Amino acid sequence: MKENYESNKKFKWVFAVIGALIGFPLGYFGSDLVYKATHSLNNRQGIEMICSELFGDVPITAALTEIFIVSFDYSYGNPIFFTKYYAENPLVKGQPEIYGTTLSNAAEASAAAPIYFAPKVLNDHILIDGGVIANNPSLYAYEFAKRVLGKKKVRIIAIGTAIGPAPAL
């Protein structure tokens, strides 16, 4: 056994040196990269303040018409569709603590773009931007109106980010 150890001793030094050459830079620079990858660029206070000013504590059930706000439940890997129907009928989806929330919470969850904003936490649900599953949720909204609500005619008003007019060439 000792002969086997002595014969491979030079290879062990090579691997130790290679490990140190790779491990030291990863340890030194990697911690900063891991921190940047796991923390958002902006804090939630700004978006919470804006949503609070715009929506206050108005529950989704108080919406004047049907709404459709998309988020993604990172903890359970499910899409979350905040709608007036699900808020009024929470047992349909089986999660009354999530769907019976306020417009402010739904808007904050839908705007929690990974890396830019920290997730919105509601109870034990970690909610992130719905754009990770549906950047344009019009098809989901259309299917919801047709299949769940049984609507014959559907009008969709998409309120989202837009690009201004193209510059003149």
Tab-separated table of C-alpha atoms in Angstrom:
chain	number	residue	atom	x	y	z
A	1	MET	CA	0.000	0.000	0.000
A	2	LYS	CA	2.849	2.406	0.900
A	3	GLU	CA	4.540	1.712	-2.444
A	4	ASN	CA	1.339	2.633	-4.269
A	5	TYR	CA	1.129	5.907	-2.301
A	6	GLU	CA	4.794	6.752	-2.983
A	7	SER	CA	4.489	5.997	-6.705
A	8	ASN	CA	1.516	8.374	-7.096
A	9	LYS	CA	2.934	11.127	-4.852
A	10	LYS	CA	4.090	13.348	-7.752
A	11	PHE	CA	0.609	13.238	-9.342
A	12	LYS	CA	-0.968	14.301	-6.064
A	13	TRP	CA	1.188	17.442	-6.019
A	14	VAL	CA	0.147	18.250	-9.588
A	15	PHE	CA	-3.539	17.954	-8.666
A	16	ALA	CA	-3.021	20.006	-5.506
A	17	VAL	CA	-1.379	22.826	-7.497
A	18	ILE	CA	-4.061	22.736	-10.205
A	19	GLY	CA	-6.769	22.741	-7.518
A	20	ALA	CA	-5.185	25.761	-5.843
A	21	LEU	CA	-4.876	27.610	-9.174
A	22	ILE	CA	-8.552	27.039	-9.917
A	23	GLY	CA	-9.938	27.206	-6.376
A	24	PHE	CA	-8.303	30.451	-5.238
A	25	PRO	CA	-9.712	32.670	-8.032
A	26	LEU	CA	-13.132	31.021	-7.701
A	27	GLY	CA	-13.138	31.590	-3.968
A	28	TYR	CA	-11.936	35.154	-4.284
A	29	PHE	CA	-14.101	36.303	-7.206
A	30	GLY	CA	-16.856	33.696	-7.039
A	31	SER	CA	-18.391	34.967	-3.821
A	32	ASP	CA	-19.106	38.330	-5.457
A	33	LEU	CA	-20.641	36.599	-8.478
A	34	VAL	CA	-22.804	34.397	-6.270
A	35	TYR	CA	-23.959	37.456	-4.305
A	36	LYS	CA	-24.864	39.314	-7.514
A	37	ALA	CA	-26.712	36.275	-8.875
A	38	THR	CA	-28.769	35.784	-5.706
A	39	HIS	CA	-29.638	39.379	-4.804
A	40	SER	CA	-31.795	41.793	-6.748
A	41	LEU	CA	-30.473	45.031	-8.185
A	42	ASN	CA	-33.275	47.136	-6.673
A	43	ASN	CA	-35.062	46.900	-3.364
A	44	ARG	CA	-38.799	46.345	-3.181
A	45	GLN	CA	-39.588	49.561	-1.303
A	46	GLY	CA	-40.017	51.652	-4.459
A	47	ILE	CA	-42.388	49.267	-6.198
A	48	GLU	CA	-44.323	48.664	-2.963
A	49	MET	CA	-44.744	52.410	-2.466
A	50	ILE	CA	-45.991	52.942	-6.041
A	51	CYS	CA	-48.444	50.024	-5.868
A	52	SER	CA	-49.660	51.161	-2.459
A	53	GLU	CA	-50.293	54.692	-3.782
A	54	LEU	CA	-52.085	53.454	-6.906
A	55	PHE	CA	-54.130	50.586	-5.479
A	56	GLY	CA	-54.099	50.965	-1.701
A	57	ASP	CA	-55.652	47.983	0.076
A	58	VAL	CA	-58.338	47.406	-2.550
A	59	PRO	CA	-59.090	43.680	-2.820
A	60	ILE	CA	-59.198	42.027	-6.208
A	61	THR	CA	-62.880	41.297	-5.606
A	62	ALA	CA	-63.576	45.059	-5.723
A	63	ALA	CA	-62.413	45.329	-9.345
A	64	LEU	CA	-65.165	46.760	-11.536
A	65	THR	CA	-64.550	44.206	-14.276
A	66	GLU	CA	-62.703	40.932	-14.647
A	67	ILE	CA	-58.935	41.330	-14.419
A	68	PHE	CA	-56.108	38.978	-15.295
A	69	ILE	CA	-52.707	39.504	-13.650
A	70	VAL	CA	-50.009	36.888	-14.212
A	71	SER	CA	-47.355	35.831	-11.725
A	72	PHE	CA	-45.307	32.685	-11.148
A	73	ASP	CA	-45.135	30.817	-7.839
A	74	TYR	CA	-41.445	29.989	-7.537
A	75	SER	CA	-41.954	27.890	-4.413
A	76	TYR	CA	-44.386	25.477	-6.036
A	77	GLY	CA	-43.524	25.909	-9.731
A	78	ASN	CA	-47.044	26.994	-10.732
A	79	PRO	CA	-48.396	29.926	-12.719
A	80	ILE	CA	-50.651	32.192	-10.673
A	81	PHE	CA	-53.459	34.037	-12.419
A	82	PHE	CA	-54.888	36.748	-10.198
A	83	THR	CA	-58.465	37.193	-11.391
A	84	LYS	CA	-61.656	38.512	-9.888
A	85	TYR	CA	-63.257	35.103	-10.524
A	86	TYR	CA	-60.593	33.198	-8.554
A	87	ALA	CA	-60.708	35.819	-5.777
A	88	GLU	CA	-64.478	35.399	-5.435
A	89	ASN	CA	-64.259	31.598	-5.767
A	90	PRO	CA	-60.983	30.721	-4.006
A	91	LEU	CA	-61.872	27.067	-3.562
A	92	VAL	CA	-61.848	26.621	-7.346
A	93	LYS	CA	-58.051	26.853	-7.275
A	94	GLY	CA	-57.714	25.590	-3.699
A	95	GLN	CA	-55.539	28.468	-2.473
A	96	PRO	CA	-57.708	31.191	-0.897
A	97	GLU	CA	-54.698	32.792	0.824
A	98	ILE	CA	-53.152	33.626	-2.540
A	99	TYR	CA	-56.089	34.525	-4.766
A	100	GLY	CA	-58.024	36.535	-2.173
A	101	THR	CA	-55.335	39.201	-1.998
A	102	THR	CA	-55.220	42.893	-2.899
A	103	LEU	CA	-54.609	44.527	-6.264
A	104	SER	CA	-51.415	45.979	-4.815
A	105	ASN	CA	-50.023	42.545	-3.895
A	106	ALA	CA	-50.970	41.114	-7.304
A	107	ALA	CA	-49.291	44.023	-9.123
A	108	GLU	CA	-46.154	43.718	-6.971
A	109	ALA	CA	-45.957	39.983	-7.647
A	110	SER	CA	-46.431	40.476	-11.369
A	111	ALA	CA	-43.693	43.111	-11.486
A	112	ALA	CA	-41.093	41.159	-9.472
A	113	ALA	CA	-38.766	40.545	-12.417
A	114	PRO	CA	-35.927	38.250	-11.369
A	115	ILE	CA	-32.622	40.031	-10.790
A	116	TYR	CA	-34.274	43.472	-10.869
A	117	PHE	CA	-36.640	43.098	-7.911
A	118	ALA	CA	-36.791	40.660	-5.027
A	119	PRO	CA	-39.756	38.268	-5.163
A	120	LYS	CA	-43.062	39.142	-3.535
A	121	VAL	CA	-43.743	36.804	-0.629
A	122	LEU	CA	-47.370	36.016	0.276
A	123	ASN	CA	-47.652	33.512	3.111
A	124	ASP	CA	-45.388	30.647	2.011
A	125	HIS	CA	-45.583	31.534	-1.694
A	126	ILE	CA	-42.599	33.197	-3.388
A	127	LEU	CA	-44.050	35.063	-6.363
A	128	ILE	CA	-42.048	36.410	-9.299
A	129	ASP	CA	-42.832	38.199	-12.548
A	130	GLY	CA	-45.368	36.410	-14.725
A	131	GLY	CA	-43.183	37.177	-17.727
A	132	VAL	CA	-41.118	34.087	-16.941
A	133	ILE	CA	-44.032	31.963	-18.188
A	134	ALA	CA	-46.006	34.394	-20.343
A	135	ASN	CA	-44.296	37.563	-21.516
A	136	ASN	CA	-47.546	38.463	-23.273
A	137	PRO	CA	-50.378	36.769	-21.350
A	138	SER	CA	-53.086	37.612	-23.894
A	139	LEU	CA	-53.563	33.971	-24.921
A	140	TYR	CA	-53.961	32.904	-21.273
A	141	ALA	CA	-56.472	35.710	-20.693
A	142	TYR	CA	-58.402	34.772	-23.833
A	143	GLU	CA	-58.548	31.082	-22.855
A	144	PHE	CA	-59.580	32.017	-19.308
A	145	ALA	CA	-62.448	34.183	-20.596
A	146	LYS	CA	-63.636	31.545	-23.054
A	147	ARG	CA	-63.265	28.390	-20.976
A	148	VAL	CA	-63.662	29.465	-17.356
A	149	LEU	CA	-66.011	32.418	-17.700
A	150	GLY	CA	-67.830	31.040	-20.769
A	151	LYS	CA	-67.661	34.336	-22.672
A	152	LYS	CA	-68.602	34.399	-26.357
A	153	LYS	CA	-67.009	37.760	-27.144
A	154	VAL	CA	-63.701	38.665	-25.547
A	155	ARG	CA	-61.976	42.030	-25.543
A	156	ILE	CA	-58.407	42.220	-24.312
A	157	ILE	CA	-56.763	45.440	-23.242
A	158	ALA	CA	-53.062	44.865	-22.791
A	159	ILE	CA	-51.385	47.363	-20.510
A	160	GLY	CA	-47.666	46.812	-20.633
A	161	THR	CA	-44.356	48.237	-21.565
A	162	ALA	CA	-44.196	49.791	-24.976
A	163	ILE	CA	-41.516	51.220	-27.131
A	164	GLY	CA	-41.942	54.789	-28.288
A	165	PRO	CA	-42.046	55.777	-31.937
A	166	ALA	CA	-39.082	54.674	-33.987
A	167	PRO	CA	-36.544	57.406	-34.680
A	168	ALA	CA	-36.602	58.870	-38.159
A	169	LEU	CA	-33.908	57.518	-40.422
